[in-house]
CSV table of C-alpha atoms and ligand atoms in Angstrom, one decimal:
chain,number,residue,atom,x,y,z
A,10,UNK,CA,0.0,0.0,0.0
A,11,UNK,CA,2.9,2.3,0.7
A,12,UNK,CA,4.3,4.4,-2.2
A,13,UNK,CA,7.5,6.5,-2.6
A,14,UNK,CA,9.3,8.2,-5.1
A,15,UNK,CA,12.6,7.1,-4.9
A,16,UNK,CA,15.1,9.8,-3.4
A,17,UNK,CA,18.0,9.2,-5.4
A,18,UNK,CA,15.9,9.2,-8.8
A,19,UNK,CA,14.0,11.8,-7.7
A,20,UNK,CA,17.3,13.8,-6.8
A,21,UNK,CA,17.6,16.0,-10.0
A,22,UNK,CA,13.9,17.2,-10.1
A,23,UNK,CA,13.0,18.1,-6.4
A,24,UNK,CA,9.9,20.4,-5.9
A,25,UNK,CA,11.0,23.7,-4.5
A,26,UNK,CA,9.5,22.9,-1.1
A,27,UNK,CA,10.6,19.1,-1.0
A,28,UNK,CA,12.0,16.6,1.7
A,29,UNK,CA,14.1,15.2,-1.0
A,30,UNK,CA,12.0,13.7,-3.3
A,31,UNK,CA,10.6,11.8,-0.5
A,32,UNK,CA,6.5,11.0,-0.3
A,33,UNK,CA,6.7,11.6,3.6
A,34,UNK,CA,9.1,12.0,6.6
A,35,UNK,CA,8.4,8.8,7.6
A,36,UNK,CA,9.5,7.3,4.3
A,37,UNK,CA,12.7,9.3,3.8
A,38,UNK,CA,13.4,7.7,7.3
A,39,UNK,CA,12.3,4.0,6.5
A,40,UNK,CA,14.6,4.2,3.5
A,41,UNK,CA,17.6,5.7,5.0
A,42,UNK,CA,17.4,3.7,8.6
A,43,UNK,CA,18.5,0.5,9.4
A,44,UNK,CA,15.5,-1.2,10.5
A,45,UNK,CA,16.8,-1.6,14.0
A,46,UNK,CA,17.1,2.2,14.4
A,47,UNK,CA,13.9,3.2,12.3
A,48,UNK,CA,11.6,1.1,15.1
A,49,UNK,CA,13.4,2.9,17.9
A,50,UNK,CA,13.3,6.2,16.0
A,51,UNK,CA,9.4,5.7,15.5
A,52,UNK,CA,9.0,4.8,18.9
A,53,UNK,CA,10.0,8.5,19.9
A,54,UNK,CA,8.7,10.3,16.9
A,55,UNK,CA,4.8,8.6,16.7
A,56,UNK,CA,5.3,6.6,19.9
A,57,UNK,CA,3.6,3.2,20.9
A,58,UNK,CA,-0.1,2.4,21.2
A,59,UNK,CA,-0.6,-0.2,23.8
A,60,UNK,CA,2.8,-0.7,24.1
A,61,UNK,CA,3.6,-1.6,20.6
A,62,UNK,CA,4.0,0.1,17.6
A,63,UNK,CA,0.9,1.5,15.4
A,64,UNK,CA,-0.6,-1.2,13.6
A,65,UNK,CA,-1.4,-1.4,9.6
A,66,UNK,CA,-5.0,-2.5,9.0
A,67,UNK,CA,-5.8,-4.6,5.3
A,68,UNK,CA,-8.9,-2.3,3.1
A,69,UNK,CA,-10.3,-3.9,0.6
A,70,UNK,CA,-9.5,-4.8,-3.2
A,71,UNK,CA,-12.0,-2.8,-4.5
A,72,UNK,CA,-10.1,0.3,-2.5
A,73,UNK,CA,-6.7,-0.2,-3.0
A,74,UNK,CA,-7.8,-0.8,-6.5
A,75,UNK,CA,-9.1,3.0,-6.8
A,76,UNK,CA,-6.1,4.2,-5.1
A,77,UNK,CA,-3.8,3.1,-7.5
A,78,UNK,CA,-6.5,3.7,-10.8
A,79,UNK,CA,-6.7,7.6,-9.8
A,80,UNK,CA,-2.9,7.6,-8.4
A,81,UNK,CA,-4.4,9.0,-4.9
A,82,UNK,CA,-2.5,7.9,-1.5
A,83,UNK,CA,-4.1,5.2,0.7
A,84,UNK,CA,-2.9,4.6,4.1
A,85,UNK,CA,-4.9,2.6,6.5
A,86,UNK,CA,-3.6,2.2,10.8
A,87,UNK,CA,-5.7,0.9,13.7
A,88,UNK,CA,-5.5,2.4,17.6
A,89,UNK,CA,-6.0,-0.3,20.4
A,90,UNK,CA,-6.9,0.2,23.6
A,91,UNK,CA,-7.3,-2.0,26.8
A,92,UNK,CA,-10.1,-4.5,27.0
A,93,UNK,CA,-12.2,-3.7,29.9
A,94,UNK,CA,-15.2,-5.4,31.6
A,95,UNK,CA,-17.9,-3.8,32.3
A,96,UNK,CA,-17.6,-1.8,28.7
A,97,UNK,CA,-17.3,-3.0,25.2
A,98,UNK,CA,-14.6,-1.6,22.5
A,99,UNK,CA,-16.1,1.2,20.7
A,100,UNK,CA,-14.4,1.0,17.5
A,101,UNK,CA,-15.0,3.6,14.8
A,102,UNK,CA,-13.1,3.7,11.4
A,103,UNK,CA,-12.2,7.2,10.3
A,104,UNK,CA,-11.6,8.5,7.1
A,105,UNK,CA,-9.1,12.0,6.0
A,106,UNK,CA,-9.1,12.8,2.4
A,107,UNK,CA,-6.9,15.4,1.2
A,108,UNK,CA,-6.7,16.7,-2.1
A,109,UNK,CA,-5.6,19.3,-4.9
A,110,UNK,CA,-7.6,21.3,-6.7
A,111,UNK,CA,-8.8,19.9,-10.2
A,112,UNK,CA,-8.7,22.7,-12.8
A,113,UNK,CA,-6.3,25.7,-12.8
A,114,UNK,CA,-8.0,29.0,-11.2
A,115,UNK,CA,-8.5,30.8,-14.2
A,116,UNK,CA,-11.7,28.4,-15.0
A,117,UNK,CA,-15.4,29.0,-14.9
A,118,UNK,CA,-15.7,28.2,-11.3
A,119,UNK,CA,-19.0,26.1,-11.9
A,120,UNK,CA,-15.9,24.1,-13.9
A,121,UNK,CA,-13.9,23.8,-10.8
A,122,UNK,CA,-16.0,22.8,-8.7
A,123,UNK,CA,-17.5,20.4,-10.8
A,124,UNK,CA,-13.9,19.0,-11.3
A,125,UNK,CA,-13.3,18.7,-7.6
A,126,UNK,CA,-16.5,16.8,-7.3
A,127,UNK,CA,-15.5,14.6,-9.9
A,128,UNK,CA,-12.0,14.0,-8.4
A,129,UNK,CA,-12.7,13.4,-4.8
A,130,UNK,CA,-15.7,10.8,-6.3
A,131,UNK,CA,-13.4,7.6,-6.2
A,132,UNK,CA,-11.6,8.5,-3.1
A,133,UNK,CA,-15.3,9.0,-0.9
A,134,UNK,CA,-16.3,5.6,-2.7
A,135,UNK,CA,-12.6,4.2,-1.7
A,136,UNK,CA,-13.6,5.3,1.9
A,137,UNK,CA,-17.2,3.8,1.6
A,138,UNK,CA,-16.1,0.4,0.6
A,139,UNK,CA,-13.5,-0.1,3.3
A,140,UNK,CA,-16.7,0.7,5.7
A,141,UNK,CA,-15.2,4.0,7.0
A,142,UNK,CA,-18.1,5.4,9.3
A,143,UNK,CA,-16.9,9.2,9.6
A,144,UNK,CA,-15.1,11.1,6.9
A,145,UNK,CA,-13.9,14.7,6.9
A,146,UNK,CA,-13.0,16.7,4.2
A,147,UNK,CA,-10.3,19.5,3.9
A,148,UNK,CA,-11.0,23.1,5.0
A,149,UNK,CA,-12.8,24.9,1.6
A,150,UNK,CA,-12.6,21.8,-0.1
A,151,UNK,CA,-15.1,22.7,-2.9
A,152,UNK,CA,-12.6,25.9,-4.1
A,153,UNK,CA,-9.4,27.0,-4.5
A,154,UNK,CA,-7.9,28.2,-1.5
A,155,UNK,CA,-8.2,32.5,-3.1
A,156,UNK,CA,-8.1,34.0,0.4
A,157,UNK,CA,-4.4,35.0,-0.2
A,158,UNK,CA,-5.6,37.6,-3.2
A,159,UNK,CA,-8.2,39.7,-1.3
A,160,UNK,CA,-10.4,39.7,-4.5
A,161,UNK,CA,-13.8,39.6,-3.4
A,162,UNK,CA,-14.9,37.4,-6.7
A,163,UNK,CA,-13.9,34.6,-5.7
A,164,UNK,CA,-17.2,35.1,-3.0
A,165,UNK,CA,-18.7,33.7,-5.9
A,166,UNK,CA,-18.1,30.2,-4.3
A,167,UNK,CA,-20.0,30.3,-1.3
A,168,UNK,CA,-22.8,28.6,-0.7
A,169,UNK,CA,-25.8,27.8,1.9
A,170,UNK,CA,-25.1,24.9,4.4
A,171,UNK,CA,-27.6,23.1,2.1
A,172,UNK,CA,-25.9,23.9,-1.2
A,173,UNK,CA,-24.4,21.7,-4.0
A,174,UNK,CA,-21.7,20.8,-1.9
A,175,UNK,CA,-23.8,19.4,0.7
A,176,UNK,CA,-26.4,18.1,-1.3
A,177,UNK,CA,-23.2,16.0,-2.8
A,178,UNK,CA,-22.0,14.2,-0.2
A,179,UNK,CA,-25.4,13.5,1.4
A,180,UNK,CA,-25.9,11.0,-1.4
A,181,UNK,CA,-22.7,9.1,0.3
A,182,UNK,CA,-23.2,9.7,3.3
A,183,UNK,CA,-26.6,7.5,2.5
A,184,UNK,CA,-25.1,5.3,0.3
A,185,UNK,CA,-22.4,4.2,2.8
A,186,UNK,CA,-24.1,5.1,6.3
A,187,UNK,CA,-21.6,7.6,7.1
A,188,UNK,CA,-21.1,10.7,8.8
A,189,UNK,CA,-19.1,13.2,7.0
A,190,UNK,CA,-17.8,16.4,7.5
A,191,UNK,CA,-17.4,18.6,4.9
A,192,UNK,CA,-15.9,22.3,5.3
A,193,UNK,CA,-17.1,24.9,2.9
A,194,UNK,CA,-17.5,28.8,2.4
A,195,UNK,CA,-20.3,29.4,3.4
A,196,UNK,CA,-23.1,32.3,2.6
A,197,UNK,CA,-25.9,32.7,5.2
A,198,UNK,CA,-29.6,33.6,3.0
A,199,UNK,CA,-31.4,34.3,5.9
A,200,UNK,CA,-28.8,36.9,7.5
A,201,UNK,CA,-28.1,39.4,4.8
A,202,UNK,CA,-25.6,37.1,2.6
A,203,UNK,CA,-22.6,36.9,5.4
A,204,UNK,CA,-20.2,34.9,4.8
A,205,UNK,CA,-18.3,32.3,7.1
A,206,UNK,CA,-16.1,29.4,7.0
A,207,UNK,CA,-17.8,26.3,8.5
A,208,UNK,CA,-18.2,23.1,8.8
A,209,UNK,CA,-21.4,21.2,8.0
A,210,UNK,CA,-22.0,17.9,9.6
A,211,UNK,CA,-23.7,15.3,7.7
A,212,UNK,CA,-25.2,12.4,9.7
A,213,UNK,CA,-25.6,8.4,8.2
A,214,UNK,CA,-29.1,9.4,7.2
A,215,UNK,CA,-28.1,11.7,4.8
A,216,UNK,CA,-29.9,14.3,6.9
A,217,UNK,CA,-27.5,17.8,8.1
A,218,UNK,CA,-27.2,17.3,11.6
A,219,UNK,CA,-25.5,20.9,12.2
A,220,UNK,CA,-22.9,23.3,11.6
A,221,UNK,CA,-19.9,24.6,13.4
A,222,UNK,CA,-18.1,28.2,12.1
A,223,UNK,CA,-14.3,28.6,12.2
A,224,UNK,CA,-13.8,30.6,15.9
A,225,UNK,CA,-10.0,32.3,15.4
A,226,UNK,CA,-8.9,33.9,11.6
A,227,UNK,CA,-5.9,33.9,10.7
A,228,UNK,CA,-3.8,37.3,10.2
A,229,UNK,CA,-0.7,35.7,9.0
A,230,UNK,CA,1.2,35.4,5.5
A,231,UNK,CA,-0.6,35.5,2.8
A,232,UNK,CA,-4.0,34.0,4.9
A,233,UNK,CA,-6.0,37.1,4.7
A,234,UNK,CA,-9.3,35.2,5.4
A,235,UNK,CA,-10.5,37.9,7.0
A,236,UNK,CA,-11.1,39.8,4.0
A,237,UNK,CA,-13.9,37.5,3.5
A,238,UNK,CA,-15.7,35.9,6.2
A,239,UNK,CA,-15.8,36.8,10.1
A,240,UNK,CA,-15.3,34.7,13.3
A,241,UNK,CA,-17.5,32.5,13.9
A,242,UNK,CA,-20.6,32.4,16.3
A,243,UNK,CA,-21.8,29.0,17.0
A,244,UNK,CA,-19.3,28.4,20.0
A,245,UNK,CA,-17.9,25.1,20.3
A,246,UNK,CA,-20.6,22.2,19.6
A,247,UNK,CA,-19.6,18.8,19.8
A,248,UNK,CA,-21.9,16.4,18.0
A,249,UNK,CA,-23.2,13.7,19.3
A,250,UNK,CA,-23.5,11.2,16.5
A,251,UNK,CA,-24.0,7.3,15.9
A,252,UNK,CA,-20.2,6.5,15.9
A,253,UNK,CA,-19.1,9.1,18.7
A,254,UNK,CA,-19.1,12.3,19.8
A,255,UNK,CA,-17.3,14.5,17.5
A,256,UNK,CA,-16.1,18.2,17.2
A,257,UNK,CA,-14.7,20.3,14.5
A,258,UNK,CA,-11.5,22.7,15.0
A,259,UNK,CA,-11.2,24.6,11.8
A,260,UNK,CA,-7.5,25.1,10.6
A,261,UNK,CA,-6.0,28.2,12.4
A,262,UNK,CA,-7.7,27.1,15.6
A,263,UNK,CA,-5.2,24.3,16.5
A,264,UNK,CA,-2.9,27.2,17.4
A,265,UNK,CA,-5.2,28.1,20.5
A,266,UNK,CA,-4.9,25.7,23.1
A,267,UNK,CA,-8.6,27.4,24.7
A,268,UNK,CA,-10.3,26.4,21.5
A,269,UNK,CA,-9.5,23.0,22.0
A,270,UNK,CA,-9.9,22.6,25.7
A,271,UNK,CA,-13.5,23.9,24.8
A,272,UNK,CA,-14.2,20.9,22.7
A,273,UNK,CA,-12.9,18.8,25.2
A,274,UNK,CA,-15.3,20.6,28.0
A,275,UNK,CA,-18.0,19.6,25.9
A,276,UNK,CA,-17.2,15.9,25.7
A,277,UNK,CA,-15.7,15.1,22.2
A,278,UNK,CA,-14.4,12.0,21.4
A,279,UNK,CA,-12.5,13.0,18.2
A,280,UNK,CA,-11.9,16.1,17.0
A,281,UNK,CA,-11.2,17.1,13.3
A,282,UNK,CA,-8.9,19.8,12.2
A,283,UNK,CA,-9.6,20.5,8.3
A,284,UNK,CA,-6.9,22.7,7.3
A,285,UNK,CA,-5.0,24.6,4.7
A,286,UNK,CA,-1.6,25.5,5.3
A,287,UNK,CA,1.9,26.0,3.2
A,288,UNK,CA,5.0,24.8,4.3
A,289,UNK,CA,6.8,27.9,5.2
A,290,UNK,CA,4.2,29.1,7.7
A,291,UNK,CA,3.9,25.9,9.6
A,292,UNK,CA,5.0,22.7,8.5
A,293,UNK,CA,7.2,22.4,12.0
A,294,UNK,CA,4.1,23.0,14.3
A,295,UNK,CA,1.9,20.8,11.8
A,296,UNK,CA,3.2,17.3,13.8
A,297,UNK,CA,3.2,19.0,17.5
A,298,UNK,CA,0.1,21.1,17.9
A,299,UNK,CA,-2.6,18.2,17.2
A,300,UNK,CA,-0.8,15.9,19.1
A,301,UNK,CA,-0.3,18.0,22.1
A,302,UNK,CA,-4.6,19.0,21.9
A,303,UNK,CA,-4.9,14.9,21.7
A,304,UNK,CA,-2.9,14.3,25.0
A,305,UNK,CA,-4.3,17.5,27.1
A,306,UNK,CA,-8.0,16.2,26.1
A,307,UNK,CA,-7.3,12.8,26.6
A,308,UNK,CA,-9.3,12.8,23.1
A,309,UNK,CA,-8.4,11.7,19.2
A,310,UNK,CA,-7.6,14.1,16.5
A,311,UNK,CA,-7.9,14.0,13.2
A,312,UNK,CA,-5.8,16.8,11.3
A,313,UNK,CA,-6.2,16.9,7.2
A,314,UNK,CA,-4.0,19.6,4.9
A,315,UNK,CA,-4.9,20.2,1.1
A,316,UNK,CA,-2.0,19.2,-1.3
A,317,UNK,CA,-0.2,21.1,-4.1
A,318,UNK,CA,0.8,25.0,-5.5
A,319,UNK,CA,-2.8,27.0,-5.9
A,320,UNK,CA,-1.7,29.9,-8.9
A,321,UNK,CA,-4.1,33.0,-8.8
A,322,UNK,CA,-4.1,35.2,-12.2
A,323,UNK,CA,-3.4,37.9,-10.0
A,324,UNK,CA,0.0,38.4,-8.2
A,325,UNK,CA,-0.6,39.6,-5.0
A,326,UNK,CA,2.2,40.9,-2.4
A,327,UNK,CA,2.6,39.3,2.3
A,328,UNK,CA,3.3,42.8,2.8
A,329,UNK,CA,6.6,42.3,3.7
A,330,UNK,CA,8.5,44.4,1.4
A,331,UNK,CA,9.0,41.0,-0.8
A,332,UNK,CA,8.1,40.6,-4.6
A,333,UNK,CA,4.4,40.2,-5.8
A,334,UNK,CA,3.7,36.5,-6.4
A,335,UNK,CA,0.8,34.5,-7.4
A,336,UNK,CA,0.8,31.6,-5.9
A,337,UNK,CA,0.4,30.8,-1.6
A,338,UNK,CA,3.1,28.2,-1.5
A,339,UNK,CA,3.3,24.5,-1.0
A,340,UNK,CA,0.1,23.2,0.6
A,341,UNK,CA,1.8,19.7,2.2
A,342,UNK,CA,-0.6,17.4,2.7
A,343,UNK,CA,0.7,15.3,5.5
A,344,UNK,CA,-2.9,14.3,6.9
A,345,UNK,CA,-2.6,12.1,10.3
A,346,UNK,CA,-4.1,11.3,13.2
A,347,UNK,CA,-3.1,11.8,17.0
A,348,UNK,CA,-4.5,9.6,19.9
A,349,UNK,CA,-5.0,10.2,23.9
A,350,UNK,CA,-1.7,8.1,24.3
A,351,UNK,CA,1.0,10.1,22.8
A,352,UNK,CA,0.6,8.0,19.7
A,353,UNK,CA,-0.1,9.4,16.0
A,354,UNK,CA,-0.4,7.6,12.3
A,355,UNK,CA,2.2,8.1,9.8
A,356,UNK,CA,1.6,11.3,7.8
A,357,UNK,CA,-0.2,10.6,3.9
A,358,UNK,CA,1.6,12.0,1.2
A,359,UNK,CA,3.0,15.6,1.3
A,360,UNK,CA,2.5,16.0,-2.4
A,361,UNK,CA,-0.5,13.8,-3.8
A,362,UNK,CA,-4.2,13.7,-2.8
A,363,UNK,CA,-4.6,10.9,0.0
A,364,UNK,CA,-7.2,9.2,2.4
A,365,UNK,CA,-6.4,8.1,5.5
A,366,UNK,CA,-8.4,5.2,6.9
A,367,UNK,CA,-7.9,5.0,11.0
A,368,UNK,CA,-9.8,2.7,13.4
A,369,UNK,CA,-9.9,4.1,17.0
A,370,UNK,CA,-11.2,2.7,19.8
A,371,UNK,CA,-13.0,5.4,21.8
A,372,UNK,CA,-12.5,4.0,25.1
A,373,UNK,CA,-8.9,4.8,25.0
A,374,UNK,CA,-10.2,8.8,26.0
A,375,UNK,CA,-11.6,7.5,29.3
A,376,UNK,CA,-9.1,5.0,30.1
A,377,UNK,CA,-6.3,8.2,29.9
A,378,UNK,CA,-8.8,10.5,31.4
A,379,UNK,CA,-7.9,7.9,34.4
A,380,UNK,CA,-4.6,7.1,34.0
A,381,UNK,CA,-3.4,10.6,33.6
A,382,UNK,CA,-6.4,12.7,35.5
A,383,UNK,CA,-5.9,15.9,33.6
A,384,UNK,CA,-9.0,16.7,34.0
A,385,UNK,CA,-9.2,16.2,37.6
A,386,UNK,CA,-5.9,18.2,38.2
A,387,UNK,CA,-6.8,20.8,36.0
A,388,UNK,CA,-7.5,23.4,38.2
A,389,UNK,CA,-10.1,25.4,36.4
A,390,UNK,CA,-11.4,27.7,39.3
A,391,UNK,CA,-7.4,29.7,39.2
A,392,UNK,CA,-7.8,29.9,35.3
A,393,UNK,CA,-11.7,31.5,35.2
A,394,UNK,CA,-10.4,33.4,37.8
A,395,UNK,CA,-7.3,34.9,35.4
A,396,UNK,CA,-9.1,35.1,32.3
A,397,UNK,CA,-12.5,37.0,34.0
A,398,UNK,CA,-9.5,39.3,35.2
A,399,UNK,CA,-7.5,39.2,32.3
A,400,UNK,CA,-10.5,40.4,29.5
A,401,UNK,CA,-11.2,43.5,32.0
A,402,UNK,CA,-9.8,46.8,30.5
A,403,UNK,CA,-8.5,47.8,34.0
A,404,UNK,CA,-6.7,44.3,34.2
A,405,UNK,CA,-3.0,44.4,35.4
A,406,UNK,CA,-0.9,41.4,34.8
A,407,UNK,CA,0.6,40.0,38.3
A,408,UNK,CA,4.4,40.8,38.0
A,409,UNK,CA,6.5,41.1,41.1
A,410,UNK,CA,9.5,42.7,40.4
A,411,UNK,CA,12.7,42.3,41.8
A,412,UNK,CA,13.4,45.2,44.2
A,413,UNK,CA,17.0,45.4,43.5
A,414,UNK,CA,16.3,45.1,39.5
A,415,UNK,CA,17.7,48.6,38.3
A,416,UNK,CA,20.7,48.1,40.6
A,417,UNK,CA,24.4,47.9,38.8
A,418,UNK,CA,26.3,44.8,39.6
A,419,UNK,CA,29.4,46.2,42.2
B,80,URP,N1,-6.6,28.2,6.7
B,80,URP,C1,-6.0,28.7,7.8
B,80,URP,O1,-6.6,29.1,8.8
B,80,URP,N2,-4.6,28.8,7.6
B,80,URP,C2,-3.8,29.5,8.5
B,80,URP,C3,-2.4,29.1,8.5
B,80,URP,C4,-2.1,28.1,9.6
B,80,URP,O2,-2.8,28.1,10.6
B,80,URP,O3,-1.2,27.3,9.4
């Protein structure tokens, strides 16, 4: 199931933002360790699940089939956790997909979208045949990612939490009894046409059980997603579904530790992290930040980045004195998911569209909830107390200062 380019070959024609001409980390280090010191380097890097090392899981023909007819990465892992006896395993299969866009930008955009439909097609039906019971999409995963040029046409792709997009996948979700998470720009009819960037939750039924909007936008680089939608106002839901309990943090949120913990408050199981992000920005936080939100919540997170170079026909400038450009960067891929236990999945690819299958026992969350009490030694009451301080205007941040601080050395 694994693929990799072949570094040596590969050598001559590296991408620009490239590991050298290596699919993933993981493989670049699989091909250039001895497999004595690759096990004890991926104990430390993606750690151990019930004591031993994450394991593969077998999909079926018709699915591996796909992956290698539309040349899209498929990677499938399974998380354990201790049998106990008063409660069954709760296993659920989880399913990323990340992907490229499907038609340059300069197309009709009824064309692009059409093209992405058509291109993610055999990786949801990959997903639906190896029985995956929640999928997530990537963040805006029915557009190109245009927030970087501040143009307000590209608007034009925005659509109601019951729009095409929707109306799409709710024929798989019914098809394959699966709940699915698809993040989209969306333009709210009944309150004057604003725009937001959310997340709708399909359930099994086909039916929309909600919608969750993006809570922190980013001011960085070239994401100037402010421009076109605001922060969001539906709080932090978790929803409770047939296979879990399950929250969405939307890309830029998995830098706020509070935006997390609030899902966790709420009881999620798993929570997503549809993202899109260039390697530049934030490739080095990309393995740390969902793993740490997984381990302080004692929950499972799924984390999925879009793949490939996005050109606008537009240059646009960061504002940092450097040349105009038209294109965001490298978007990496690199899609994976973090457990309770300090264990994550291999990345997918950091250059080709990808699904990642993952089954995850849910008990796991309780059983480090125990072992590791971070809720019960969280101590809550001193942070309310900071922050209902801290948001005041008149707040003043508790400093004592050395007396003898301006005084020279003798
Ligand atoms: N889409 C988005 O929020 N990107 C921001 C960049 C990042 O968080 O890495």
């Amino acid at each position: 199931m694994e693929k990799r380019l072949n570094g040596e070959a590969k050598k001559e024609e590296e991408p620009k933002d490239s590991i050298c001409g290596y699919d993933s980390l993981h493989l670049l280090l699989k091909d250039n360790l001895n497999p004595h010191h690759f096990q004890e380097v991926s104990r430390l890097l993606t750690g151990l699940n019930s004591g031993k090392a994450i394991e593969t899981i077998a999909l079926p023909e018709s699915a591996t089939a796909l992956s290698v007819e539309h040349g899209f990465d498929l990677q499938a892992f399974s998380f354990s956790a201790d049998k106990e006896q008063l409660r069954e395993p709760r296993v659920v299969r989880v399913g990323l997909i990340q992907n490229s866009i499907a038609l340059p930008t300069t197309a009709h955009f009824a064309d692009q979208k059409k093209a992405i439909f058509e291109k993610l097609k055999p990786i949801i039906e990959a997903a639906g045949s190896s029985g995956v019971n929640i999928l997530c999409l990537q963040e805006a995963w029915m557009m190109p990612f245009a927030f970087c040029t501040r143009e307000k046409r590209w608007c034009e792709f925005a659509e109601p939490v019951d729009g095409e997009s929707t109306k799409f996948l709710q024929s798989f979700a019914l098809k394959y009894n699966m709940v699915i998470i698809s993040s989209i720009l969306e333009r709210d009819i009944s309150h004057g046409e604003v725009i937001w960037n959310t997340s709708v939750v399909i359930g099994n039924h086909g039916n929309i059980i909600g919608k969750h909007r993006k809570n922190h936008i980013p001011r960085v680089g070239d994401f100037n997603e402010s421009t076109y939608y605001m922060e969001g106002n539906t709080g932090h839901p978790v929803f409770e579904t047939v296979y879990g309990k399950i929250a969405i943090n939307i890309c830029y949120g998995r830098h706020h530790p509070l935006n997390w913990l609030a899902f966790g408050l709420n009881g999620a199981e798993i929570v997503f992290n549809p993202s899109a992000t260039v390697g530049e920005l934030s490739e080095p936080m990309w393995p740390i930040e969902a793993r740490n939100a997984a381990i302080a919540n004692s929950y499972f997170v799924a984390s999925i980045n879009r793949v490939g170079t996005e050109t606008f026909p537009n240059a646009f400038t960061s504002g940092d004195g450097k040349p105009a450009h038209a294109d965001f960067g490298h978007f990496y891929g690199s899609s994976y998911v973090s457990a309770p236990d300090a264990s994550c999945t291999p990345s997918l690819s950091r250059y080709r569209d990808g699904l990642l299958i993952t089954d995850m026992d849910l008990n796991l969350c309780r059983q480090f909830k125990d072992k590791w009490g971070f809720r019960m030694t969280s101590r809550y009451e001193l942070y309310a107390d900071t922050l209902a301080r801290y948001v005041k205007p008149e707040f003043e941040p508790q400093v004592i200062t050395d007396p003898l601080l301006h005084r020279k050395a003798s």
